[in-house]
């Protein structure tokens, strides 16, 4: 009773063969636009992946690196959850043109909850 649409990516260009649905390169629903790779520059309503964002924060004197959702409230870049995917630090130059850095937040995945971290608390690495 559902129509499944799979957004194609570089690692998975087609819908899974054993699951229903069809593949699209991008999908617009209301004010949201789902695509695999984010466009350069501002893109209100965009939800993308590809970059596999991660954040480094210092907790109890120790640097901790975790997957995160990266956003400025206009665009969201989702983390990867695969066993073979890493995390590209949100402070990497690949993200430079994607966000309004005055509004940026990293929603960091902890073991039991999600932590919203401001840009000033993030560390390179």
PDB file of C-alpha atoms in Angstrom:
ATOM      1  CA  UNK A   1       0.000   0.000   0.000  1.00  0.00           C
ATOM      2  CA  UNK A   2       3.018   2.346  -0.321  1.00  0.00           C
ATOM      3  CA  UNK A   3       5.049   3.695  -3.208  1.00  0.00           C
ATOM      4  CA  UNK A   4       8.778   3.362  -2.449  1.00  0.00           C
ATOM      5  CA  UNK A   5      11.161   5.795  -4.109  1.00  0.00           C
ATOM      6  CA  UNK A   6      14.899   5.306  -3.690  1.00  0.00           C
ATOM      7  CA  UNK A   7      17.195   8.300  -4.226  1.00  0.00           C
ATOM      8  CA  UNK A   8      20.136   7.035  -6.283  1.00  0.00           C
ATOM      9  CA  UNK A   9      23.652   7.509  -4.961  1.00  0.00           C
ATOM     10  CA  UNK A  10      27.159   6.737  -6.121  1.00  0.00           C
ATOM     11  CA  UNK A  11      27.311   3.526  -4.044  1.00  0.00           C
ATOM     12  CA  UNK A  12      23.750   2.439  -4.815  1.00  0.00           C
ATOM     13  CA  UNK A  13      22.593   3.705  -8.219  1.00  0.00           C
ATOM     14  CA  UNK A  14      19.563   1.377  -8.348  1.00  0.00           C
ATOM     15  CA  UNK A  15      16.790   0.350  -5.977  1.00  0.00           C
ATOM     16  CA  UNK A  16      17.573  -2.829  -4.018  1.00  0.00           C
ATOM     17  CA  UNK A  17      16.621  -5.785  -6.212  1.00  0.00           C
ATOM     18  CA  UNK A  18      14.775  -7.618  -3.450  1.00  0.00           C
ATOM     19  CA  UNK A  19      12.667  -4.625  -2.358  1.00  0.00           C
ATOM     20  CA  UNK A  20       9.823  -2.847  -4.137  1.00  0.00           C
ATOM     21  CA  UNK A  21      10.123   0.633  -5.581  1.00  0.00           C
ATOM     22  CA  UNK A  22      11.810   2.657  -8.233  1.00  0.00           C
ATOM     23  CA  UNK A  23      14.920   4.831  -8.376  1.00  0.00           C
ATOM     24  CA  UNK A  24      14.921   8.621  -8.767  1.00  0.00           C
ATOM     25  CA  UNK A  25      17.833  11.060  -8.997  1.00  0.00           C
ATOM     26  CA  UNK A  26      16.021  13.555  -6.792  1.00  0.00           C
ATOM     27  CA  UNK A  27      12.609  13.968  -5.245  1.00  0.00           C
ATOM     28  CA  UNK A  28      10.656  17.127  -4.385  1.00  0.00           C
ATOM     29  CA  UNK A  29       7.927  16.899  -1.741  1.00  0.00           C
ATOM     30  CA  UNK A  30       6.435  20.237  -0.772  1.00  0.00           C
ATOM     31  CA  UNK A  31       9.319  22.530   0.155  1.00  0.00           C
ATOM     32  CA  UNK A  32      11.797  19.673   0.556  1.00  0.00           C
ATOM     33  CA  UNK A  33      14.160  18.367  -2.113  1.00  0.00           C
ATOM     34  CA  UNK A  34      15.906  15.034  -1.522  1.00  0.00           C
ATOM     35  CA  UNK A  35      19.061  14.343  -3.512  1.00  0.00           C
ATOM     36  CA  UNK A  36      22.221  12.334  -3.049  1.00  0.00           C
ATOM     37  CA  UNK A  37      24.858  15.053  -3.393  1.00  0.00           C
ATOM     38  CA  UNK A  38      24.312  18.594  -2.078  1.00  0.00           C
ATOM     39  CA  UNK A  39      24.408  21.482  -4.526  1.00  0.00           C
ATOM     40  CA  UNK A  40      27.070  24.137  -4.002  1.00  0.00           C
ATOM     41  CA  UNK A  41      25.779  27.356  -2.446  1.00  0.00           C
ATOM     42  CA  UNK A  42      22.474  27.968  -0.692  1.00  0.00           C
ATOM     43  CA  UNK A  43      19.744  25.409  -1.291  1.00  0.00           C
ATOM     44  CA  UNK A  44      16.719  25.916   0.953  1.00  0.00           C
ATOM     45  CA  UNK A  45      14.873  22.710   1.769  1.00  0.00           C
ATOM     46  CA  UNK A  46      17.607  20.409   0.485  1.00  0.00           C
ATOM     47  CA  UNK A  47      18.172  17.086   2.261  1.00  0.00           C
ATOM     48  CA  UNK A  48      21.265  15.307   0.977  1.00  0.00           C
ATOM     49  CA  UNK A  49      23.871  12.741   1.877  1.00  0.00           C
ATOM     50  CA  UNK A  50      27.123  11.850   0.096  1.00  0.00           C
ATOM     51  CA  UNK A  51      29.535  13.757   2.361  1.00  0.00           C
ATOM     52  CA  UNK A  52      28.969  11.537   5.440  1.00  0.00           C
ATOM     53  CA  UNK A  53      29.266  14.317   8.038  1.00  0.00           C
ATOM     54  CA  UNK A  54      30.965  13.764  11.350  1.00  0.00           C
ATOM     55  CA  UNK A  55      31.892  16.028  14.228  1.00  0.00           C
ATOM     56  CA  UNK A  56      34.709  16.086  16.754  1.00  0.00           C
ATOM     57  CA  UNK A  57      33.915  17.398  20.232  1.00  0.00           C
ATOM     58  CA  UNK A  58      35.923  17.317  23.428  1.00  0.00           C
ATOM     59  CA  UNK A  59      34.151  15.546  26.269  1.00  0.00           C
ATOM     60  CA  UNK A  60      35.761  15.003  29.678  1.00  0.00           C
ATOM     61  CA  UNK A  61      39.145  16.006  28.265  1.00  0.00           C
ATOM     62  CA  UNK A  62      38.931  13.500  25.418  1.00  0.00           C
ATOM     63  CA  UNK A  63      38.212  14.145  21.721  1.00  0.00           C
ATOM     64  CA  UNK A  64      35.211  12.168  20.526  1.00  0.00           C
ATOM     65  CA  UNK A  65      34.356  11.720  16.840  1.00  0.00           C
ATOM     66  CA  UNK A  66      30.751  10.846  15.945  1.00  0.00           C
ATOM     67  CA  UNK A  67      28.431  10.818  12.962  1.00  0.00           C
ATOM     68  CA  UNK A  68      26.124  13.826  12.792  1.00  0.00           C
ATOM     69  CA  UNK A  69      23.367  15.565  10.912  1.00  0.00           C
ATOM     70  CA  UNK A  70      24.752  18.888   9.639  1.00  0.00           C
ATOM     71  CA  UNK A  71      22.384  21.836   9.224  1.00  0.00           C
ATOM     72  CA  UNK A  72      21.943  25.575   9.245  1.00  0.00           C
ATOM     73  CA  UNK A  73      18.154  25.324   9.376  1.00  0.00           C
ATOM     74  CA  UNK A  74      17.856  25.691   5.600  1.00  0.00           C
ATOM     75  CA  UNK A  75      19.615  22.534   4.409  1.00  0.00           C
ATOM     76  CA  UNK A  76      20.353  19.184   6.058  1.00  0.00           C
ATOM     77  CA  UNK A  77      23.144  16.769   5.217  1.00  0.00           C
ATOM     78  CA  UNK A  78      22.584  13.307   6.644  1.00  0.00           C
ATOM     79  CA  UNK A  79      25.224  10.974   8.053  1.00  0.00           C
ATOM     80  CA  UNK A  80      26.001   7.564   6.620  1.00  0.00           C
ATOM     81  CA  UNK A  81      25.151   4.519   8.679  1.00  0.00           C
ATOM     82  CA  UNK A  82      26.992   1.828   6.724  1.00  0.00           C
ATOM     83  CA  UNK A  83      29.735  -0.256   8.276  1.00  0.00           C
ATOM     84  CA  UNK A  84      32.246   0.782   5.610  1.00  0.00           C
ATOM     85  CA  UNK A  85      31.564   4.525   5.529  1.00  0.00           C
ATOM     86  CA  UNK A  86      33.584   7.026   7.482  1.00  0.00           C
ATOM     87  CA  UNK A  87      32.783  10.543   8.588  1.00  0.00           C
ATOM     88  CA  UNK A  88      34.058  13.686   6.951  1.00  0.00           C
ATOM     89  CA  UNK A  89      34.540  16.349   9.621  1.00  0.00           C
ATOM     90  CA  UNK A  90      31.995  19.149   9.160  1.00  0.00           C
ATOM     91  CA  UNK A  91      34.874  21.629   9.447  1.00  0.00           C
ATOM     92  CA  UNK A  92      36.408  20.229   6.234  1.00  0.00           C
ATOM     93  CA  UNK A  93      36.556  22.606   3.262  1.00  0.00           C
ATOM     94  CA  UNK A  94      34.084  20.385   1.364  1.00  0.00           C
ATOM     95  CA  UNK A  95      31.312  21.911   3.522  1.00  0.00           C
ATOM     96  CA  UNK A  96      32.508  25.532   3.289  1.00  0.00           C
ATOM     97  CA  UNK A  97      30.023  26.768   0.657  1.00  0.00           C
ATOM     98  CA  UNK A  98      27.068  24.739   1.896  1.00  0.00           C
ATOM     99  CA  UNK A  99      25.973  26.456   5.110  1.00  0.00           C
ATOM    100  CA  UNK A 100      25.261  29.756   6.792  1.00  0.00           C
ATOM    101  CA  UNK A 101      27.937  29.231   9.444  1.00  0.00           C
ATOM    102  CA  UNK A 102      26.323  31.736  11.816  1.00  0.00           C
ATOM    103  CA  UNK A 103      23.341  29.364  12.112  1.00  0.00           C
ATOM    104  CA  UNK A 104      25.196  26.043  11.827  1.00  0.00           C
ATOM    105  CA  UNK A 105      24.499  23.125  14.192  1.00  0.00           C
ATOM    106  CA  UNK A 106      25.849  19.576  14.243  1.00  0.00           C
ATOM    107  CA  UNK A 107      23.290  17.127  15.626  1.00  0.00           C
ATOM    108  CA  UNK A 108      25.738  14.546  16.923  1.00  0.00           C
ATOM    109  CA  UNK A 109      24.691  10.936  17.410  1.00  0.00           C
ATOM    110  CA  UNK A 110      25.541   9.721  20.882  1.00  0.00           C
ATOM    111  CA  UNK A 111      25.043   6.226  22.217  1.00  0.00           C
ATOM    112  CA  UNK A 112      21.616   6.971  23.652  1.00  0.00           C
ATOM    113  CA  UNK A 113      20.615  10.381  22.332  1.00  0.00           C
ATOM    114  CA  UNK A 114      21.334  13.152  19.842  1.00  0.00           C
ATOM    115  CA  UNK A 115      23.328  16.208  20.989  1.00  0.00           C
ATOM    116  CA  UNK A 116      22.929  19.582  19.280  1.00  0.00           C
ATOM    117  CA  UNK A 117      26.402  21.174  19.128  1.00  0.00           C
ATOM    118  CA  UNK A 118      27.188  24.755  18.091  1.00  0.00           C
ATOM    119  CA  UNK A 119      30.011  25.501  15.671  1.00  0.00           C
ATOM    120  CA  UNK A 120      32.219  27.025  18.399  1.00  0.00           C
ATOM    121  CA  UNK A 121      32.336  23.689  20.272  1.00  0.00           C
ATOM    122  CA  UNK A 122      33.528  21.661  17.269  1.00  0.00           C
ATOM    123  CA  UNK A 123      37.155  20.727  16.667  1.00  0.00           C
ATOM    124  CA  UNK A 124      39.125  19.871  13.524  1.00  0.00           C
ATOM    125  CA  UNK A 125      40.454  16.376  13.114  1.00  0.00           C
TER     126      UNK A 125
END
